[in-house]
PDB file of C-alpha atoms in Angstrom:
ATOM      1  CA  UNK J   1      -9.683  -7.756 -28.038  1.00 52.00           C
ATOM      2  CA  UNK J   2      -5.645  -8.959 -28.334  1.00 64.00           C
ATOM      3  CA  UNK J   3      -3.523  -6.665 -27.475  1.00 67.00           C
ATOM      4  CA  UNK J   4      -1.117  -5.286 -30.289  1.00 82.00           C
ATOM      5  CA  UNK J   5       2.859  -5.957 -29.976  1.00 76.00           C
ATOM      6  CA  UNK J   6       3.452  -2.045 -29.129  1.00 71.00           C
ATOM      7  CA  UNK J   7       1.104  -2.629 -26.095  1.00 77.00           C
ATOM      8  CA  UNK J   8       2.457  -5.407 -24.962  1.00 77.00           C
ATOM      9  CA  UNK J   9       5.990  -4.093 -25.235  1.00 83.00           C
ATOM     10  CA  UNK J  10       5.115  -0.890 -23.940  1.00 81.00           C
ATOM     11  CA  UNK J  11       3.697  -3.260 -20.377  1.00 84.00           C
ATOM     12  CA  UNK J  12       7.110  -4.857 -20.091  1.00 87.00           C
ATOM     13  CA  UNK J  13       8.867  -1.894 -20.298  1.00 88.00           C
ATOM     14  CA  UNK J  14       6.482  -0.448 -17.513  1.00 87.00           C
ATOM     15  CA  UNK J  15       6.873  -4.037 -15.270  1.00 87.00           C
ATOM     16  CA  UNK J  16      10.800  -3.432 -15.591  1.00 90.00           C
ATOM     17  CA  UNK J  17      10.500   0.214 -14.741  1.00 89.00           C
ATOM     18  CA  UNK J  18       8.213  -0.585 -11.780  1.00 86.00           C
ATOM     19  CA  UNK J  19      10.968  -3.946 -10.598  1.00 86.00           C
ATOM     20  CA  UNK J  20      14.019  -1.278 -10.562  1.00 88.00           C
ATOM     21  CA  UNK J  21      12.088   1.168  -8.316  1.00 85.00           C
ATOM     22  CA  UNK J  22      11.120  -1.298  -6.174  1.00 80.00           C
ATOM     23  CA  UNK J  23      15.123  -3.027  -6.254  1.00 82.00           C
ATOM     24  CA  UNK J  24      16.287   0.780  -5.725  1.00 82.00           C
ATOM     25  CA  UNK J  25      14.002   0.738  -2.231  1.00 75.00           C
ATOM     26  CA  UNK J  26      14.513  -2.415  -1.219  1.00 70.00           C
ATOM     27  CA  UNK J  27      18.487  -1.588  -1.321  1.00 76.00           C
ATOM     28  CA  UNK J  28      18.599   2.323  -0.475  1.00 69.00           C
ATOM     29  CA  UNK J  29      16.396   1.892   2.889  1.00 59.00           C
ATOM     30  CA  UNK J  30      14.751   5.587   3.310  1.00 50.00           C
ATOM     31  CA  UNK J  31      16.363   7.536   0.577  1.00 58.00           C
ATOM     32  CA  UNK J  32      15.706   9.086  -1.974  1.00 69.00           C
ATOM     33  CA  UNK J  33      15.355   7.255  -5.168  1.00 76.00           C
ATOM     34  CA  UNK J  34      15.745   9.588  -8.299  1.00 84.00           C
ATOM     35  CA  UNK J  35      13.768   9.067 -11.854  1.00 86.00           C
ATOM     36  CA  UNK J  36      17.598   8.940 -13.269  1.00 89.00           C
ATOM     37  CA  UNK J  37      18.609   5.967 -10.824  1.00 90.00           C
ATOM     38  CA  UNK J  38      15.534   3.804 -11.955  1.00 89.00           C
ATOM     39  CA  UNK J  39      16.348   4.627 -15.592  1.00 90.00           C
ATOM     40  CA  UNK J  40      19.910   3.324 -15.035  1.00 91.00           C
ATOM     41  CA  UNK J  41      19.116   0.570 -12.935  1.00 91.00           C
ATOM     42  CA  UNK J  42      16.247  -0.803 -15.743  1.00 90.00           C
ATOM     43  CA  UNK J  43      18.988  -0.186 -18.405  1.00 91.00           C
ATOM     44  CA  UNK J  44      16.758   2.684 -20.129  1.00 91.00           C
ATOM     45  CA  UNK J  45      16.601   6.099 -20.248  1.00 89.00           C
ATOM     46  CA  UNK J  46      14.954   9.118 -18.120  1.00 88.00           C
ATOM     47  CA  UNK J  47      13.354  10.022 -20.908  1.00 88.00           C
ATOM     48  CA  UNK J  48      11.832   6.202 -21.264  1.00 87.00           C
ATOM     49  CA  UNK J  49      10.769   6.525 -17.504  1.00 87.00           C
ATOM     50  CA  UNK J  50       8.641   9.680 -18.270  1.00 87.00           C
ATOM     51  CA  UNK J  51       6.942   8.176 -21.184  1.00 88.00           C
ATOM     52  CA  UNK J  52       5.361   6.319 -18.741  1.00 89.00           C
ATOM     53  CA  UNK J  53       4.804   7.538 -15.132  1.00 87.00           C
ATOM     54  CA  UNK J  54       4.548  11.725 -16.179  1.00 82.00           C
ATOM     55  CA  UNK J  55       6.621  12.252 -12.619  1.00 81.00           C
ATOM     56  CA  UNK J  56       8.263  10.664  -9.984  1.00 80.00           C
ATOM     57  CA  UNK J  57       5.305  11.003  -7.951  1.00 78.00           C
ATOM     58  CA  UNK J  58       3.223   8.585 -10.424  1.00 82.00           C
ATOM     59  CA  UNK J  59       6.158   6.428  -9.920  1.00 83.00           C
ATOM     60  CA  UNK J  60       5.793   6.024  -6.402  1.00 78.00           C
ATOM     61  CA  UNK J  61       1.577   5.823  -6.925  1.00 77.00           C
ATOM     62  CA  UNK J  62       2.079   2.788  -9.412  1.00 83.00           C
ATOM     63  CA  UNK J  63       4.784   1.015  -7.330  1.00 79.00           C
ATOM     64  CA  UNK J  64       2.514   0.961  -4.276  1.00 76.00           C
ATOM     65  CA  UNK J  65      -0.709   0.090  -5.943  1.00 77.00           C
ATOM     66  CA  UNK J  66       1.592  -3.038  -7.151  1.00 78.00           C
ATOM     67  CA  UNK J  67       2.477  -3.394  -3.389  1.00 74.00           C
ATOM     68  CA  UNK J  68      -1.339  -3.251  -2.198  1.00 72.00           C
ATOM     69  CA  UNK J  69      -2.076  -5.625  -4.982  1.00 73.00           C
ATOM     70  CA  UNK J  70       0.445  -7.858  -4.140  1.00 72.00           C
ATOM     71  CA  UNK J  71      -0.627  -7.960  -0.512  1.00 66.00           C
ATOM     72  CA  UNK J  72      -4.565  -8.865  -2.032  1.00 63.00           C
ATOM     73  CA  UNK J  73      -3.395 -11.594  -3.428  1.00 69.00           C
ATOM     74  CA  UNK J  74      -1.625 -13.307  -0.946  1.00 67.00           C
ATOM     75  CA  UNK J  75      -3.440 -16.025   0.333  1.00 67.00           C
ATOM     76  CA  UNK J  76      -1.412 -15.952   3.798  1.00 82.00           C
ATOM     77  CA  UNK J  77      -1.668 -12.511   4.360  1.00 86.00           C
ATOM     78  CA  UNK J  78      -5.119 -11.831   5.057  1.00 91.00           C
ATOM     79  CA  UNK J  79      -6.741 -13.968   8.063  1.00 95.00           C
ATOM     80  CA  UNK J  80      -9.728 -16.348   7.611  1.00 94.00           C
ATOM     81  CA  UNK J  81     -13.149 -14.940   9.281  1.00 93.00           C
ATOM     82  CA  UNK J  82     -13.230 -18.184  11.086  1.00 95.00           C
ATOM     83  CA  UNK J  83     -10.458 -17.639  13.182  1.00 96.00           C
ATOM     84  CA  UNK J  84     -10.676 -16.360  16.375  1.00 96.00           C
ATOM     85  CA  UNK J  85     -10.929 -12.181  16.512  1.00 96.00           C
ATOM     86  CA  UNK J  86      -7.525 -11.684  18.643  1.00 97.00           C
ATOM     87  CA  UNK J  87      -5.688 -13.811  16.075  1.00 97.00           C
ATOM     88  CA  UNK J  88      -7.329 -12.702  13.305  1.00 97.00           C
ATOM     89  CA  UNK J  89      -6.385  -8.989  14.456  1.00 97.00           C
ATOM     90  CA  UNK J  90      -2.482  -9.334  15.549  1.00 98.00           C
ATOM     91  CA  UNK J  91      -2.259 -11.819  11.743  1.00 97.00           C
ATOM     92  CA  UNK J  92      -3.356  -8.806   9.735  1.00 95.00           C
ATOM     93  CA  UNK J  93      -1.639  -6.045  12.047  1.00 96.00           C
ATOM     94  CA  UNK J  94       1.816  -7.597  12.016  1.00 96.00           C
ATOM     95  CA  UNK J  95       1.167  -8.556   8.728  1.00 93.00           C
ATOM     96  CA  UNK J  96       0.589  -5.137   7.208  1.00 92.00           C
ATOM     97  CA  UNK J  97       3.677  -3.786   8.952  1.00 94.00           C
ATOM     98  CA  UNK J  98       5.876  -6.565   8.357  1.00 91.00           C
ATOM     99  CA  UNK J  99       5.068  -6.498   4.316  1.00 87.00           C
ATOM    100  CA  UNK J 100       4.061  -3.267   3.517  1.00 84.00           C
ATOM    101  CA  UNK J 101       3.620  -0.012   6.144  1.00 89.00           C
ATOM    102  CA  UNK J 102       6.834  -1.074   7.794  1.00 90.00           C
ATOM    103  CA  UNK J 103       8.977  -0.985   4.929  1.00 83.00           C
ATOM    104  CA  UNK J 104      11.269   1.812   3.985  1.00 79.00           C
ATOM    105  CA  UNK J 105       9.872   1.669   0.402  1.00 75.00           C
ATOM    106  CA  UNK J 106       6.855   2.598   1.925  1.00 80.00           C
ATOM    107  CA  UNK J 107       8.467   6.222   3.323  1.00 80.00           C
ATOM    108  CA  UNK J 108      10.115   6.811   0.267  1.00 73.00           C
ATOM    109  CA  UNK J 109       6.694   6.465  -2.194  1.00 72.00           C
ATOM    110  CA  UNK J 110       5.110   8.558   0.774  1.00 77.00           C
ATOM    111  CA  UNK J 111       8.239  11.313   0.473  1.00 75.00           C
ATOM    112  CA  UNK J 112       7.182  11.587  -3.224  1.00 71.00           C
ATOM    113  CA  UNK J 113       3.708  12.224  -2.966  1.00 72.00           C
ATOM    114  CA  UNK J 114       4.097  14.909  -0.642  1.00 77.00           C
ATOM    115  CA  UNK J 115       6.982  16.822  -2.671  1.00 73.00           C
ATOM    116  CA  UNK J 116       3.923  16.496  -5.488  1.00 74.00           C
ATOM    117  CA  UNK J 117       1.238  18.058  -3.143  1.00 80.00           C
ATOM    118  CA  UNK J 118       1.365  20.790  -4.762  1.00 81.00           C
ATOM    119  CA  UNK J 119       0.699  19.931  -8.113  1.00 78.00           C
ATOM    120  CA  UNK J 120      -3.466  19.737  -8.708  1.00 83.00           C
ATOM    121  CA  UNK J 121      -3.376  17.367 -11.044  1.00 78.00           C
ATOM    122  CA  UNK J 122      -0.867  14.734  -9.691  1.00 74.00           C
ATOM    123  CA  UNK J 123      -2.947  15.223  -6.778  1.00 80.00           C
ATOM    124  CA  UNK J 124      -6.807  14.845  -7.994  1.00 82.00           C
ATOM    125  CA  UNK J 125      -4.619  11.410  -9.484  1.00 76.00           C
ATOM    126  CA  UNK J 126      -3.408  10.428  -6.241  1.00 76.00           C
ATOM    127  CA  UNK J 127      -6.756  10.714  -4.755  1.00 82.00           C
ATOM    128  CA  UNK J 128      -8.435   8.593  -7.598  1.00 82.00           C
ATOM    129  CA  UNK J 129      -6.382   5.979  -7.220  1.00 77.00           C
ATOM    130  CA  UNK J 130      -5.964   5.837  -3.584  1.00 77.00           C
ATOM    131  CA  UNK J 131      -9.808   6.114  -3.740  1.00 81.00           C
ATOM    132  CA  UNK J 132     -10.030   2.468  -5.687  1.00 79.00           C
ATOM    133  CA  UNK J 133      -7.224   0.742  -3.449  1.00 77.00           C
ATOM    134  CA  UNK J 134      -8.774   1.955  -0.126  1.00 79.00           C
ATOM    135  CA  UNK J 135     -12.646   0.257  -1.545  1.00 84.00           C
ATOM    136  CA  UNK J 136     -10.591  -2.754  -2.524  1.00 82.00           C
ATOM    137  CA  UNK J 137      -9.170  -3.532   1.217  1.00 83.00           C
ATOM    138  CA  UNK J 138     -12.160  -2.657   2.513  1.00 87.00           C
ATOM    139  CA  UNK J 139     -13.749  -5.760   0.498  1.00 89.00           C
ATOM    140  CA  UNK J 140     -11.129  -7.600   1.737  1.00 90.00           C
ATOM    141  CA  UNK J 141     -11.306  -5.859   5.320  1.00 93.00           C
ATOM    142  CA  UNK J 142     -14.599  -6.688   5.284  1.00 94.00           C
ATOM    143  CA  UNK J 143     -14.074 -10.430   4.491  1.00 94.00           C
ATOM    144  CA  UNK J 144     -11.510 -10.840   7.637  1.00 95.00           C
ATOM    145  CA  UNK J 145     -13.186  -8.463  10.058  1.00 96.00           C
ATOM    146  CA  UNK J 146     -17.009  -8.253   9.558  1.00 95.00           C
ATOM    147  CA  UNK J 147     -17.487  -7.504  12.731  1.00 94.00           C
ATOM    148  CA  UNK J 148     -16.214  -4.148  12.565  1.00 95.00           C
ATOM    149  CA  UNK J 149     -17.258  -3.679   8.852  1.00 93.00           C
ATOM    150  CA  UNK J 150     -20.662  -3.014   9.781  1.00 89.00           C
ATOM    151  CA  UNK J 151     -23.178  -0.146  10.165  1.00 90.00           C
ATOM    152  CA  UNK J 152     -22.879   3.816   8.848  1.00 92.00           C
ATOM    153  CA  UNK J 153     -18.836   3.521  10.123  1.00 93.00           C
ATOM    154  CA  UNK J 154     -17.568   0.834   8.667  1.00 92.00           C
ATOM    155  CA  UNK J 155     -15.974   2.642   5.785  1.00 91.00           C
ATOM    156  CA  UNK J 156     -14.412   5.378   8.326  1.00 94.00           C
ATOM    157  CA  UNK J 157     -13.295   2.029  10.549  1.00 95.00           C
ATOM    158  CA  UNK J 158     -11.375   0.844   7.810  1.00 93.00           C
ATOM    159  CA  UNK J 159      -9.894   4.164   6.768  1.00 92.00           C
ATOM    160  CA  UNK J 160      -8.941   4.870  10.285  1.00 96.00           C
ATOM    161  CA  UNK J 161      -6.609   1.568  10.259  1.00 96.00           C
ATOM    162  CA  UNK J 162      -5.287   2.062   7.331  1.00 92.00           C
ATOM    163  CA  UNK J 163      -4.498   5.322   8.326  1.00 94.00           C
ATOM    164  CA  UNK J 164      -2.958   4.182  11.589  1.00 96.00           C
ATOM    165  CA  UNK J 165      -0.699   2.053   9.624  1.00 95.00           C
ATOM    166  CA  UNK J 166      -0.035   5.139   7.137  1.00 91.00           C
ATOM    167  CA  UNK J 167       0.736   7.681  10.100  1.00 94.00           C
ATOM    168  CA  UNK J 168       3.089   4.689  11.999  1.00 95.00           C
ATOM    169  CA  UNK J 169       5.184   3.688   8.549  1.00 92.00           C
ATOM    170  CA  UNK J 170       5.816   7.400   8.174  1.00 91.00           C
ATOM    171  CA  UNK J 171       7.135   8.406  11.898  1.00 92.00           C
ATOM    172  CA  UNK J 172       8.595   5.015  12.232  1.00 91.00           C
ATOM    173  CA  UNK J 173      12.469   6.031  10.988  1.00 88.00           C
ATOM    174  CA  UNK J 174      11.971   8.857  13.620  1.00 91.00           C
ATOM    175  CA  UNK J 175      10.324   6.811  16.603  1.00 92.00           C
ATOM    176  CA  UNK J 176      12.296   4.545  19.150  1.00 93.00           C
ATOM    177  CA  UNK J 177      12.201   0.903  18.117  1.00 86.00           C
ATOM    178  CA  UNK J 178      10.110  -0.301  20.796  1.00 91.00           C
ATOM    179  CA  UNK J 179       7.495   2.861  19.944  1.00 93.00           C
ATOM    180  CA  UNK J 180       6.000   0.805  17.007  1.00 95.00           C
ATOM    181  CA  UNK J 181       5.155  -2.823  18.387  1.00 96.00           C
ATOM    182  CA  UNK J 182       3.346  -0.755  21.109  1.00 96.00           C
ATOM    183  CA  UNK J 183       1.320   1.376  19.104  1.00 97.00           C
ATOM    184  CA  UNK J 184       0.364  -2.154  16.251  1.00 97.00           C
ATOM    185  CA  UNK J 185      -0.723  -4.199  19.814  1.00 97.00           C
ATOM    186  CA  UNK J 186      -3.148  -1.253  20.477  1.00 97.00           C
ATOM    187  CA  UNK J 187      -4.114  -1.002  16.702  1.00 98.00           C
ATOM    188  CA  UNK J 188      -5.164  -4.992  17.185  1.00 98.00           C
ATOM    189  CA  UNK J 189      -6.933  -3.738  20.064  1.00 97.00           C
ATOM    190  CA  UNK J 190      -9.198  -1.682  18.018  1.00 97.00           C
ATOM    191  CA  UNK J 191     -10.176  -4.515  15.977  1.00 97.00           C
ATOM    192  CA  UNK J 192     -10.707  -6.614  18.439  1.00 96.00           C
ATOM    193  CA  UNK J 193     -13.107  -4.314  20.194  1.00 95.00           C
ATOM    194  CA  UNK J 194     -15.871  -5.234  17.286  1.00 93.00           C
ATOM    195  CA  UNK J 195     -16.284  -9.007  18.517  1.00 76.00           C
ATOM    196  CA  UNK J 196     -19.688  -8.334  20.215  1.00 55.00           C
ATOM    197  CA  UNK J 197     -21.429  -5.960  17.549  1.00 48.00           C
ATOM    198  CA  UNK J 198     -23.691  -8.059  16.392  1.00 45.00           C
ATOM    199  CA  UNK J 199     -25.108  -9.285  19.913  1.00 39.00           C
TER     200      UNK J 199
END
């Protein structure tokens, strides 16, 4: 079915939306980025900006399901199964810090879902749609580590790194520098623990 010109307008307005959040926190590090500032950086109005994410919070949900879908899509970010298991690990470790977890955009989408925690709705919303990313890298997980994407745990395997990378991308601007490569090596570690499950 073609889409009609209102829906097609009505995505670009959303893509710009979504590009001026994502300019606002590339360039403003860890703070706050308002629903006003992305209105005036995309040239529209607050108004415009709640037409299409109903709060800040859904904001912040869109612009890192764009980020995770970014990342699936990147043929160099997510290792080949045929390399070996300690490269494989430190490729998608550093990787998922360097691009995504250890990015300050990542703290401030994180800072708006938890000023929406209490709101039941926003939340049951969050929860859907971190739901579908989390089964979508875990097909990809599953592709680059199926050693560890095995058996009754494999689903709590992969939710405990991503997790791991979560819990470090949110301490991170209140951790000494040398705190984080430490704690990645040992997440790499984990991974690489899985090279003999099938034997």
């Amino acid at each position: 079915m073609s889409r009609t010109l209102h829906q097609i307008k009505s995505e670009q307005t959303r893509e710009r939306l979504l590009d001026a959040a994502l300019g606002l926190m590339h360039t403003k590090g860890h703070g706050q980025v308002s629903v006003h500032e992305v209105a005036r950086a995309a040239g529209m109005t607050a108004g415009a900006v709640q037409h299409h994410f109903t709060s800040k919070a859904a904001l912040m949900l869109e612009v890192i399901t764009r980020l995770i879908t970014q990342l699936e899509e990147a043929s160099d970010f997510w290792p080949p199964a045929h390399w070996a298991l300690k490269r494989r690990a430190d490729h998608f470790v550093q990787q998922a810090w360097v691009t995504l977890y250890g990015q300050p955009r990542f703290t401030v989408a994180w800072s708006a879902y938890l000023a929406a925690r209490d709101d039941e709705l926003m939340v049951a919303h969050i929860i859907e749609r971190r739901g579908w990313l989390t089964a979508s890298l875990h097909q990809r997980m599953a592709q680059s580590f199926p050693e560890m994407c095995q058996g009754p745990q494999a689903v709590a395997r992969v939710q405990f790194v991503l997790s791991a990378l979560r819990g470090m991308g949110l301490v991170a601007p209140f951790s000494p520098a040398a705190a984080m490569p430490a704690q990645l090596q040992v997440l790499s570690q984990y991974l690489q623990s899985f090279q003999s499950q099938e034997t």
